[in-house]
Amino acid sequence: MSPTTGPRILLAGGGSAGHVSPLLATAAQITRRDSAAEVIVLGTPEGLETDLVPAAGYELVTIDKVPFPRRPDLAALRFPGRLGAAVRAVRSLLREREIDVVAGFGGYVCPPAYLAAASLRRPLVVHEANRRPGLANRLGARRAAAVLTAFDGSTLPGARRIGMPMREGIAHLDRAARREQAVRGFGLDPERPVLLATGGSLGALRLNTAVAEAAAEFTAAGAQILHVTGRGKAEGLTPRPGYRVVEYVPAMEDAYAAADLALTRSGAGTVSELTAVGLPAVLVPLPVGNGEQALNGRPVVAAGGALMVDDAELDAAYLREQVLPLLGDRDRLRSMAEAARAFGITDAAEVMADVVTGVARRA
């Protein structure tokens, strides 16, 4: 890096909020720390990053998505050529923009970024969100200057847990101070407990169905529900006093501040946010993939900050018999909140930014 300019940094990641959100949180801390830093984001043309990255004020460069083949078919035959083209495109970007360091957050764009960085001997930093690492980060970790993770127990060589980079509004949320305003903002009563139910931005059919079926009994018992259904998933659900239905919440810190208990999936980002803000939860791992959602949530359950239920066992009866009594038990919720908060990490974005810029300065 030239002593007269700031670091030139390529942040690679995209496709899902689990990759884009920590990337943007890190970008914000990098530019906050060094206004001369040049941050470029590498993504795909069809991921969430196409909207979120420009909206956050960062330059987005896209390459075609090149998924690793799962079976010997036509796509597998085309894979080497497509991967080679993607690597060449990233290599050109690294040269033309004189990139000092590449930082990857996982996803389809990372293998070409990692291979291009290796070919030009550019230093690499890897952040892995899940306890069970994906193929891209297993590839990148082999030659990374730093391997950082959201959770302990990673199999990546030299991994160090720093937590999940997240927006300041969530990382440094004071739930107690903000609760009344947040509850009233959703049209609910601050004197009554609130269950936040959400399956994430895409929604979760079983969770949505169970919550809708149990809502009347929750409100009859004096409890309230803030039901975030996911985009396009609120159709057919009937709001009533004490049961607020929304498809999307622009600032999840408002939902976290309003809630006394959460019913959620256990994606790495969600688990990290819940523990950072100290919100007790009932976790419902997504029952597909390689089981990483269950792995993400188990340490928090073991610490006493959450419960976990299999997706197949989640229904209205479970909510009535297990979740409703918990929502009314203030002492237990307080104990769970303390345990969750003790597990959570709030400065991951700052640490990640420091590591990335430190590696850039040594380049």
mmCIF file of C-alpha atoms in Angstrom:
data_model
loop_
_atom_site.group_PDB
_atom_site.id
_atom_site.type_symbol
_atom_site.label_atom_id
_atom_site.label_comp_id
_atom_site.label_asym_id
_atom_site.label_seq_id
_atom_site.Cartn_x
_atom_site.Cartn_y
_atom_site.Cartn_z
ATOM 1 C CA MET A 1 0.000 0.000 0.000
ATOM 2 C CA SER A 2 1.290 3.476 -0.860
ATOM 3 C CA PRO A 3 1.980 5.602 2.233
ATOM 4 C CA THR A 4 0.200 8.555 0.595
ATOM 5 C CA THR A 5 -3.122 6.793 -0.024
ATOM 6 C CA GLY A 6 -5.581 4.723 1.943
ATOM 7 C CA PRO A 7 -5.882 0.958 1.608
ATOM 8 C CA ARG A 8 -7.639 -0.468 -1.427
ATOM 9 C CA ILE A 9 -9.867 -3.282 -0.255
ATOM 10 C CA LEU A 10 -12.012 -5.797 -2.113
ATOM 11 C CA LEU A 11 -14.833 -7.295 -0.015
ATOM 12 C CA ALA A 12 -16.235 -10.458 -1.616
ATOM 13 C CA GLY A 13 -19.567 -11.971 -0.690
ATOM 14 C CA GLY A 14 -23.156 -12.014 -1.775
ATOM 15 C CA GLY A 15 -26.310 -13.885 -2.551
ATOM 16 C CA SER A 16 -27.900 -13.882 0.896
ATOM 17 C CA ALA A 17 -28.247 -11.517 3.829
ATOM 18 C CA GLY A 18 -25.952 -13.844 5.778
ATOM 19 C CA HIS A 19 -23.097 -12.810 3.493
ATOM 20 C CA VAL A 20 -24.062 -9.261 2.561
ATOM 21 C CA SER A 21 -24.945 -7.932 6.035
ATOM 22 C CA PRO A 22 -21.586 -8.667 7.721
ATOM 23 C CA LEU A 23 -19.791 -7.448 4.602
ATOM 24 C CA LEU A 24 -21.554 -4.079 4.740
ATOM 25 C CA ALA A 25 -21.068 -3.785 8.495
ATOM 26 C CA THR A 26 -17.341 -4.303 7.971
ATOM 27 C CA ALA A 27 -17.254 -1.822 5.100
ATOM 28 C CA ALA A 28 -18.887 0.814 7.288
ATOM 29 C CA GLN A 29 -16.257 0.385 9.987
ATOM 30 C CA ILE A 30 -13.389 0.441 7.480
ATOM 31 C CA THR A 31 -14.475 3.753 5.980
ATOM 32 C CA ARG A 32 -15.265 5.175 9.413
ATOM 33 C CA ARG A 33 -11.738 4.403 10.566
ATOM 34 C CA ASP A 34 -10.015 5.618 7.402
ATOM 35 C CA SER A 35 -11.846 8.051 5.158
ATOM 36 C CA ALA A 36 -9.153 7.539 2.506
ATOM 37 C CA ALA A 37 -9.844 3.791 2.281
ATOM 38 C CA GLU A 38 -11.220 2.603 -1.048
ATOM 39 C CA VAL A 39 -13.752 -0.207 -0.624
ATOM 40 C CA ILE A 40 -15.039 -2.197 -3.592
ATOM 41 C CA VAL A 41 -17.584 -5.009 -3.219
ATOM 42 C CA LEU A 42 -17.546 -8.111 -5.410
ATOM 43 C CA GLY A 43 -20.927 -9.795 -5.882
ATOM 44 C CA THR A 44 -23.205 -11.385 -8.449
ATOM 45 C CA PRO A 45 -25.781 -9.684 -10.684
ATOM 46 C CA GLU A 46 -28.750 -11.417 -9.040
ATOM 47 C CA GLY A 47 -28.061 -11.397 -5.297
ATOM 48 C CA LEU A 48 -29.330 -9.046 -2.581
ATOM 49 C CA GLU A 49 -26.106 -7.107 -2.988
ATOM 50 C CA THR A 50 -27.349 -5.532 -6.217
ATOM 51 C CA ASP A 51 -29.730 -3.401 -4.120
ATOM 52 C CA LEU A 52 -28.046 -3.257 -0.720
ATOM 53 C CA VAL A 53 -24.475 -2.388 -1.701
ATOM 54 C CA PRO A 54 -25.214 0.695 -3.866
ATOM 55 C CA ALA A 55 -27.800 1.824 -1.295
ATOM 56 C CA ALA A 56 -25.046 1.754 1.344
ATOM 57 C CA GLY A 57 -22.848 3.932 -0.873
ATOM 58 C CA TYR A 58 -20.277 1.353 -2.028
ATOM 59 C CA GLU A 59 -19.154 0.413 -5.511
ATOM 60 C CA LEU A 60 -20.366 -3.012 -6.631
ATOM 61 C CA VAL A 61 -18.541 -5.057 -9.264
ATOM 62 C CA THR A 62 -20.290 -8.241 -10.371
ATOM 63 C CA ILE A 63 -19.191 -11.553 -11.837
ATOM 64 C CA ASP A 64 -21.336 -14.480 -12.919
ATOM 65 C CA LYS A 65 -22.295 -16.995 -10.263
ATOM 66 C CA VAL A 66 -20.281 -20.196 -10.708
ATOM 67 C CA PRO A 67 -21.652 -22.882 -8.368
ATOM 68 C CA PHE A 68 -19.538 -25.974 -7.793
ATOM 69 C CA PRO A 69 -21.107 -28.925 -9.652
ATOM 70 C CA ARG A 70 -22.924 -31.480 -7.528
ATOM 71 C CA ARG A 71 -23.223 -34.192 -10.183
ATOM 72 C CA PRO A 72 -21.560 -35.176 -13.465
ATOM 73 C CA ASP A 73 -23.756 -33.337 -15.951
ATOM 74 C CA LEU A 74 -23.506 -30.605 -18.592
ATOM 75 C CA ALA A 75 -22.992 -27.940 -15.918
ATOM 76 C CA ALA A 76 -20.023 -29.918 -14.588
ATOM 77 C CA LEU A 77 -18.463 -29.979 -18.056
ATOM 78 C CA ARG A 78 -18.841 -26.216 -18.347
ATOM 79 C CA PHE A 79 -17.608 -25.512 -14.825
ATOM 80 C CA PRO A 80 -13.824 -25.291 -15.447
ATOM 81 C CA GLY A 81 -14.245 -22.784 -18.260
ATOM 82 C CA ARG A 82 -16.750 -20.666 -16.324
ATOM 83 C CA LEU A 83 -14.600 -20.677 -13.184
ATOM 84 C CA GLY A 84 -11.525 -19.756 -15.210
ATOM 85 C CA ALA A 85 -13.352 -16.812 -16.765
ATOM 86 C CA ALA A 86 -14.482 -15.591 -13.348
ATOM 87 C CA VAL A 87 -10.957 -15.867 -11.936
ATOM 88 C CA ARG A 88 -9.544 -13.904 -14.869
ATOM 89 C CA ALA A 89 -12.155 -11.185 -14.364
ATOM 90 C CA VAL A 90 -11.270 -10.811 -10.684
ATOM 91 C CA ARG A 91 -7.548 -10.922 -11.442
ATOM 92 C CA SER A 92 -7.995 -8.014 -13.852
ATOM 93 C CA LEU A 93 -9.918 -6.102 -11.187
ATOM 94 C CA LEU A 94 -7.186 -6.670 -8.606
ATOM 95 C CA ARG A 95 -4.529 -5.381 -10.999
ATOM 96 C CA GLU A 96 -6.440 -2.420 -12.400
ATOM 97 C CA ARG A 97 -7.593 -1.152 -9.018
ATOM 98 C CA GLU A 98 -4.332 -2.053 -7.265
ATOM 99 C CA ILE A 99 -6.167 -3.932 -4.525
ATOM 100 C CA ASP A 100 -4.112 -4.392 -1.351
ATOM 101 C CA VAL A 101 -6.226 -7.078 0.339
ATOM 102 C CA VAL A 102 -9.204 -9.316 -0.414
ATOM 103 C CA ALA A 103 -11.654 -10.120 2.391
ATOM 104 C CA GLY A 104 -14.210 -12.865 1.776
ATOM 105 C CA PHE A 105 -17.470 -13.558 3.592
ATOM 106 C CA GLY A 106 -18.539 -16.695 1.727
ATOM 107 C CA GLY A 107 -20.812 -17.320 -1.219
ATOM 108 C CA TYR A 108 -20.395 -18.020 -4.921
ATOM 109 C CA VAL A 109 -18.116 -15.057 -5.646
ATOM 110 C CA CYS A 110 -15.487 -16.090 -3.103
ATOM 111 C CA PRO A 111 -13.729 -19.012 -4.876
ATOM 112 C CA PRO A 112 -12.841 -16.871 -7.927
ATOM 113 C CA ALA A 113 -11.770 -14.039 -5.611
ATOM 114 C CA TYR A 114 -9.618 -16.350 -3.496
ATOM 115 C CA LEU A 115 -7.997 -18.007 -6.523
ATOM 116 C CA ALA A 116 -7.314 -14.653 -8.190
ATOM 117 C CA ALA A 117 -5.767 -13.267 -4.996
ATOM 118 C CA ALA A 118 -3.558 -16.354 -4.677
ATOM 119 C CA SER A 119 -2.362 -16.088 -8.266
ATOM 120 C CA LEU A 120 -1.272 -12.474 -7.702
ATOM 121 C CA ARG A 121 -0.011 -13.077 -4.163
ATOM 122 C CA ARG A 122 -2.466 -10.583 -2.708
ATOM 123 C CA PRO A 123 -3.206 -11.162 0.981
ATOM 124 C CA LEU A 124 -6.527 -12.641 1.972
ATOM 125 C CA VAL A 125 -8.784 -12.452 5.037
ATOM 126 C CA VAL A 126 -11.640 -14.929 5.482
ATOM 127 C CA HIS A 127 -14.713 -14.573 7.680
ATOM 128 C CA GLU A 128 -16.838 -17.690 8.226
ATOM 129 C CA ALA A 129 -20.333 -17.205 9.631
ATOM 130 C CA ASN A 130 -21.308 -20.811 10.350
ATOM 131 C CA ARG A 131 -19.781 -23.353 12.711
ATOM 132 C CA ARG A 132 -19.622 -25.757 9.758
ATOM 133 C CA PRO A 133 -17.703 -23.854 7.065
ATOM 134 C CA GLY A 134 -18.749 -23.759 3.457
ATOM 135 C CA LEU A 135 -16.655 -24.997 0.550
ATOM 136 C CA ALA A 136 -15.612 -21.493 -0.514
ATOM 137 C CA ASN A 137 -14.106 -20.586 2.833
ATOM 138 C CA ARG A 138 -12.479 -23.988 3.234
ATOM 139 C CA LEU A 139 -10.675 -23.163 0.000
ATOM 140 C CA GLY A 140 -9.733 -19.634 1.058
ATOM 141 C CA ALA A 141 -8.594 -20.478 4.575
ATOM 142 C CA ARG A 142 -5.667 -22.535 3.256
ATOM 143 C CA ARG A 143 -3.648 -19.412 2.414
ATOM 144 C CA ALA A 144 -5.424 -16.670 4.366
ATOM 145 C CA ALA A 145 -3.469 -14.164 6.442
ATOM 146 C CA ALA A 146 -6.333 -14.313 8.968
ATOM 147 C CA VAL A 147 -9.288 -16.667 9.415
ATOM 148 C CA LEU A 148 -12.051 -15.170 11.553
ATOM 149 C CA THR A 149 -15.287 -16.846 12.636
ATOM 150 C CA ALA A 150 -18.630 -16.015 14.214
ATOM 151 C CA PHE A 151 -18.614 -19.151 16.399
ATOM 152 C CA ASP A 152 -16.141 -21.309 18.258
ATOM 153 C CA GLY A 153 -15.420 -24.842 17.100
ATOM 154 C CA SER A 154 -14.577 -24.116 13.469
ATOM 155 C CA THR A 155 -12.535 -26.705 11.575
ATOM 156 C CA LEU A 156 -10.798 -23.993 9.534
ATOM 157 C CA PRO A 157 -7.039 -23.808 10.174
ATOM 158 C CA GLY A 158 -5.975 -20.992 12.475
ATOM 159 C CA ALA A 159 -9.546 -19.828 13.050
ATOM 160 C CA ARG A 160 -10.210 -17.148 15.676
ATOM 161 C CA ARG A 161 -13.684 -16.270 16.906
ATOM 162 C CA ILE A 162 -14.496 -12.572 16.673
ATOM 163 C CA GLY A 163 -18.280 -12.828 16.293
ATOM 164 C CA MET A 164 -20.497 -11.683 13.445
ATOM 165 C CA PRO A 165 -20.009 -8.170 12.024
ATOM 166 C CA MET A 166 -23.329 -6.362 12.296
ATOM 167 C CA ARG A 167 -24.777 -2.877 11.983
ATOM 168 C CA GLU A 168 -24.137 -0.531 14.893
ATOM 169 C CA GLY A 169 -27.862 -0.077 15.435
ATOM 170 C CA ILE A 170 -28.096 -3.736 16.408
ATOM 171 C CA ALA A 171 -24.662 -4.338 17.899
ATOM 172 C CA HIS A 172 -25.013 -1.502 20.391
ATOM 173 C CA LEU A 173 -28.767 -1.653 20.994
ATOM 174 C CA ASP A 174 -30.007 -0.872 24.514
ATOM 175 C CA ARG A 175 -33.206 -2.913 24.513
ATOM 176 C CA ALA A 176 -34.467 -1.682 27.862
ATOM 177 C CA ALA A 177 -34.012 1.993 27.001
ATOM 178 C CA ARG A 178 -35.691 1.636 23.622
ATOM 179 C CA ARG A 179 -38.438 -0.865 24.467
ATOM 180 C CA GLU A 180 -41.412 1.418 25.151
ATOM 181 C CA GLN A 181 -40.866 3.530 22.050
ATOM 182 C CA ALA A 182 -40.378 0.411 19.906
ATOM 183 C CA VAL A 183 -43.478 -1.346 21.242
ATOM 184 C CA ARG A 184 -45.653 1.707 20.669
ATOM 185 C CA GLY A 185 -44.163 2.075 17.202
ATOM 186 C CA PHE A 186 -45.629 -1.316 16.276
ATOM 187 C CA GLY A 187 -49.024 -0.368 17.726
ATOM 188 C CA LEU A 188 -48.663 -2.669 20.727
ATOM 189 C CA ASP A 189 -49.021 -2.175 24.488
ATOM 190 C CA PRO A 190 -45.788 -1.648 26.486
ATOM 191 C CA GLU A 191 -47.439 -3.144 29.578
ATOM 192 C CA ARG A 192 -47.884 -6.568 27.954
ATOM 193 C CA PRO A 193 -45.170 -9.056 26.914
ATOM 194 C CA VAL A 194 -44.285 -9.335 23.225
ATOM 195 C CA LEU A 195 -43.271 -12.401 21.231
ATOM 196 C CA LEU A 196 -41.299 -11.623 18.076
ATOM 197 C CA ALA A 197 -41.944 -14.363 15.507
ATOM 198 C CA THR A 198 -39.922 -14.322 12.303
ATOM 199 C CA GLY A 199 -38.572 -16.775 9.784
ATOM 200 C CA GLY A 200 -36.303 -14.200 8.184
ATOM 201 C CA SER A 201 -36.667 -12.150 5.021
ATOM 202 C CA LEU A 202 -37.947 -15.158 3.045
ATOM 203 C CA GLY A 203 -40.331 -16.308 5.770
ATOM 204 C CA ALA A 204 -40.878 -19.816 7.131
ATOM 205 C CA LEU A 205 -44.149 -21.579 6.288
ATOM 206 C CA ARG A 206 -44.358 -23.825 9.353
ATOM 207 C CA LEU A 207 -43.475 -21.007 11.726
ATOM 208 C CA ASN A 208 -45.945 -18.624 10.077
ATOM 209 C CA THR A 209 -48.739 -21.207 10.177
ATOM 210 C CA ALA A 210 -48.170 -22.176 13.808
ATOM 211 C CA VAL A 211 -48.041 -18.569 14.990
ATOM 212 C CA ALA A 212 -51.202 -17.605 13.128
ATOM 213 C CA GLU A 213 -53.084 -20.575 14.589
ATOM 214 C CA ALA A 214 -51.989 -19.813 18.150
ATOM 215 C CA ALA A 215 -52.346 -16.022 18.005
ATOM 216 C CA ALA A 216 -55.858 -15.848 19.474
ATOM 217 C CA GLU A 217 -54.858 -17.807 22.571
ATOM 218 C CA PHE A 218 -51.776 -15.644 23.105
ATOM 219 C CA THR A 219 -53.778 -12.425 22.975
ATOM 220 C CA ALA A 220 -56.515 -13.906 25.190
ATOM 221 C CA ALA A 221 -53.824 -14.700 27.787
ATOM 222 C CA GLY A 222 -52.617 -11.094 27.780
ATOM 223 C CA ALA A 223 -49.590 -11.632 25.538
ATOM 224 C CA GLN A 224 -48.816 -9.946 22.213
ATOM 225 C CA ILE A 225 -47.191 -11.089 18.980
ATOM 226 C CA LEU A 226 -45.143 -9.139 16.466
ATOM 227 C CA HIS A 227 -45.269 -11.475 13.475
ATOM 228 C CA VAL A 228 -42.748 -10.691 10.726
ATOM 229 C CA THR A 229 -43.857 -13.060 7.982
ATOM 230 C CA GLY A 230 -41.317 -12.419 5.220
ATOM 231 C CA ARG A 231 -42.038 -10.613 1.979
ATOM 232 C CA GLY A 232 -45.235 -11.747 0.285
ATOM 233 C CA LYS A 233 -46.111 -14.151 3.123
ATOM 234 C CA ALA A 234 -48.740 -12.160 5.068
ATOM 235 C CA GLU A 235 -51.658 -12.973 2.773
ATOM 236 C CA GLY A 236 -54.443 -14.763 4.594
ATOM 237 C CA LEU A 237 -53.237 -13.779 8.076
ATOM 238 C CA THR A 238 -55.661 -11.641 10.060
ATOM 239 C CA PRO A 239 -54.219 -9.015 12.411
ATOM 240 C CA ARG A 240 -56.118 -8.183 15.577
ATOM 241 C CA PRO A 241 -55.407 -6.135 18.707
ATOM 242 C CA GLY A 242 -52.242 -7.598 20.207
ATOM 243 C CA TYR A 243 -51.353 -9.494 17.013
ATOM 244 C CA ARG A 244 -49.399 -7.298 14.619
ATOM 245 C CA VAL A 245 -48.578 -8.784 11.208
ATOM 246 C CA VAL A 246 -45.905 -7.206 8.985
ATOM 247 C CA GLU A 247 -44.036 -8.650 6.032
ATOM 248 C CA TYR A 248 -40.783 -6.842 6.703
ATOM 249 C CA VAL A 249 -39.118 -4.628 9.302
ATOM 250 C CA PRO A 250 -36.598 -2.161 7.822
ATOM 251 C CA ALA A 251 -34.667 -1.842 11.098
ATOM 252 C CA MET A 252 -34.635 -5.118 13.024
ATOM 253 C CA GLU A 253 -33.298 -3.331 16.096
ATOM 254 C CA ASP A 254 -36.821 -1.957 16.548
ATOM 255 C CA ALA A 255 -38.249 -5.484 16.574
ATOM 256 C CA TYR A 256 -35.548 -6.715 18.951
ATOM 257 C CA ALA A 257 -36.172 -3.776 21.301
ATOM 258 C CA ALA A 258 -39.913 -4.399 21.328
ATOM 259 C CA ALA A 259 -39.640 -8.128 22.034
ATOM 260 C CA ASP A 260 -39.344 -10.005 25.300
ATOM 261 C CA LEU A 261 -38.841 -13.350 23.528
ATOM 262 C CA ALA A 262 -38.103 -14.326 19.933
ATOM 263 C CA LEU A 263 -39.241 -17.330 17.899
ATOM 264 C CA THR A 264 -36.846 -17.560 14.957
ATOM 265 C CA ARG A 265 -34.730 -19.635 12.630
ATOM 266 C CA SER A 266 -31.136 -20.083 13.781
ATOM 267 C CA GLY A 267 -29.107 -18.747 10.892
ATOM 268 C CA ALA A 268 -25.687 -17.492 11.907
ATOM 269 C CA GLY A 269 -26.663 -13.841 11.549
ATOM 270 C CA THR A 270 -29.854 -14.235 13.547
ATOM 271 C CA VAL A 271 -28.176 -16.120 16.390
ATOM 272 C CA SER A 272 -25.375 -13.562 16.509
ATOM 273 C CA GLU A 273 -27.804 -10.644 16.603
ATOM 274 C CA LEU A 274 -30.032 -12.206 19.264
ATOM 275 C CA THR A 275 -27.078 -12.808 21.553
ATOM 276 C CA ALA A 276 -25.537 -9.395 20.897
ATOM 277 C CA VAL A 277 -28.739 -7.674 22.040
ATOM 278 C CA GLY A 278 -29.462 -10.196 24.804
ATOM 279 C CA LEU A 279 -32.849 -11.360 23.513
ATOM 280 C CA PRO A 280 -34.009 -14.810 24.727
ATOM 281 C CA ALA A 281 -35.155 -17.060 21.912
ATOM 282 C CA VAL A 282 -36.829 -20.263 20.872
ATOM 283 C CA LEU A 283 -34.774 -21.389 17.880
ATOM 284 C CA VAL A 284 -36.256 -23.454 15.049
ATOM 285 C CA PRO A 285 -33.379 -24.601 12.802
ATOM 286 C CA LEU A 286 -34.052 -24.785 9.085
ATOM 287 C CA PRO A 287 -34.291 -28.525 8.364
ATOM 288 C CA VAL A 288 -32.276 -28.494 5.128
ATOM 289 C CA GLY A 289 -28.673 -28.131 4.073
ATOM 290 C CA ASN A 290 -25.852 -29.570 6.148
ATOM 291 C CA GLY A 291 -27.410 -28.891 9.530
ATOM 292 C CA GLU A 292 -25.461 -25.710 10.216
ATOM 293 C CA GLN A 293 -28.461 -23.893 11.702
ATOM 294 C CA ALA A 294 -28.738 -26.422 14.516
ATOM 295 C CA LEU A 295 -24.991 -26.212 15.071
ATOM 296 C CA ASN A 296 -25.172 -22.416 15.213
ATOM 297 C CA GLY A 297 -27.798 -22.442 17.921
ATOM 298 C CA ARG A 298 -26.589 -25.232 20.210
ATOM 299 C CA PRO A 299 -23.906 -23.239 22.073
ATOM 300 C CA VAL A 300 -26.483 -20.582 22.969
ATOM 301 C CA VAL A 301 -28.899 -23.263 24.166
ATOM 302 C CA ALA A 302 -26.107 -24.821 26.225
ATOM 303 C CA ALA A 303 -25.319 -21.407 27.719
ATOM 304 C CA GLY A 304 -28.952 -21.010 28.780
ATOM 305 C CA GLY A 305 -29.830 -18.184 26.416
ATOM 306 C CA ALA A 306 -32.237 -20.065 24.155
ATOM 307 C CA LEU A 307 -34.379 -23.146 23.641
ATOM 308 C CA MET A 308 -34.416 -25.203 20.454
ATOM 309 C CA VAL A 309 -37.234 -27.139 18.803
ATOM 310 C CA ASP A 310 -37.153 -29.193 15.613
ATOM 311 C CA ASP A 311 -39.073 -27.730 12.705
ATOM 312 C CA ALA A 312 -41.248 -30.845 12.550
ATOM 313 C CA GLU A 313 -42.304 -30.379 16.184
ATOM 314 C CA LEU A 314 -43.261 -26.722 15.889
ATOM 315 C CA ASP A 315 -47.017 -26.282 15.812
ATOM 316 C CA ALA A 316 -49.712 -24.260 17.552
ATOM 317 C CA ALA A 317 -49.846 -26.762 20.416
ATOM 318 C CA TYR A 318 -46.126 -26.323 21.116
ATOM 319 C CA LEU A 319 -46.546 -22.561 21.160
ATOM 320 C CA ARG A 320 -49.467 -22.779 23.580
ATOM 321 C CA GLU A 321 -47.854 -25.316 25.894
ATOM 322 C CA GLN A 322 -44.199 -24.208 25.855
ATOM 323 C CA VAL A 323 -43.759 -20.700 24.468
ATOM 324 C CA LEU A 324 -46.745 -18.929 26.028
ATOM 325 C CA PRO A 325 -45.825 -19.920 29.623
ATOM 326 C CA LEU A 326 -42.213 -18.871 28.985
ATOM 327 C CA LEU A 327 -43.337 -15.489 27.664
ATOM 328 C CA GLY A 328 -45.104 -14.883 30.963
ATOM 329 C CA ASP A 329 -42.157 -15.936 33.152
ATOM 330 C CA ARG A 330 -40.250 -12.679 33.671
ATOM 331 C CA ASP A 331 -37.622 -14.191 35.967
ATOM 332 C CA ARG A 332 -36.730 -16.930 33.510
ATOM 333 C CA LEU A 333 -36.650 -14.495 30.598
ATOM 334 C CA ARG A 334 -34.329 -12.227 32.567
ATOM 335 C CA SER A 335 -31.990 -15.155 33.271
ATOM 336 C CA MET A 336 -32.044 -16.226 29.608
ATOM 337 C CA ALA A 337 -31.371 -12.673 28.466
ATOM 338 C CA GLU A 338 -28.288 -12.455 30.681
ATOM 339 C CA ALA A 339 -27.018 -15.799 29.369
ATOM 340 C CA ALA A 340 -27.597 -14.785 25.747
ATOM 341 C CA ARG A 341 -25.881 -11.445 26.245
ATOM 342 C CA ALA A 342 -22.870 -13.110 27.885
ATOM 343 C CA PHE A 343 -22.475 -15.312 24.786
ATOM 344 C CA GLY A 344 -22.882 -12.452 22.308
ATOM 345 C CA ILE A 345 -20.149 -10.299 20.765
ATOM 346 C CA THR A 346 -20.883 -6.689 19.849
ATOM 347 C CA ASP A 347 -17.632 -5.398 18.317
ATOM 348 C CA ALA A 348 -17.049 -7.921 15.531
ATOM 349 C CA ALA A 349 -17.370 -5.337 12.745
ATOM 350 C CA GLU A 350 -14.755 -3.136 14.398
ATOM 351 C CA VAL A 351 -12.375 -6.066 14.911
ATOM 352 C CA MET A 352 -12.885 -7.327 11.358
ATOM 353 C CA ALA A 353 -12.199 -3.857 9.964
ATOM 354 C CA ASP A 354 -9.021 -3.548 12.005
ATOM 355 C CA VAL A 355 -7.766 -6.934 10.834
ATOM 356 C CA VAL A 356 -8.486 -6.199 7.165
ATOM 357 C CA THR A 357 -6.882 -2.748 7.195
ATOM 358 C CA GLY A 358 -3.930 -4.079 9.195
ATOM 359 C CA VAL A 359 -3.270 -6.746 6.579
ATOM 360 C CA ALA A 360 -3.609 -4.112 3.831
ATOM 361 C CA ARG A 361 -1.037 -1.870 5.483
ATOM 362 C CA ARG A 362 1.451 -4.725 5.632
ATOM 363 C CA ALA A 363 0.925 -5.597 1.969
#
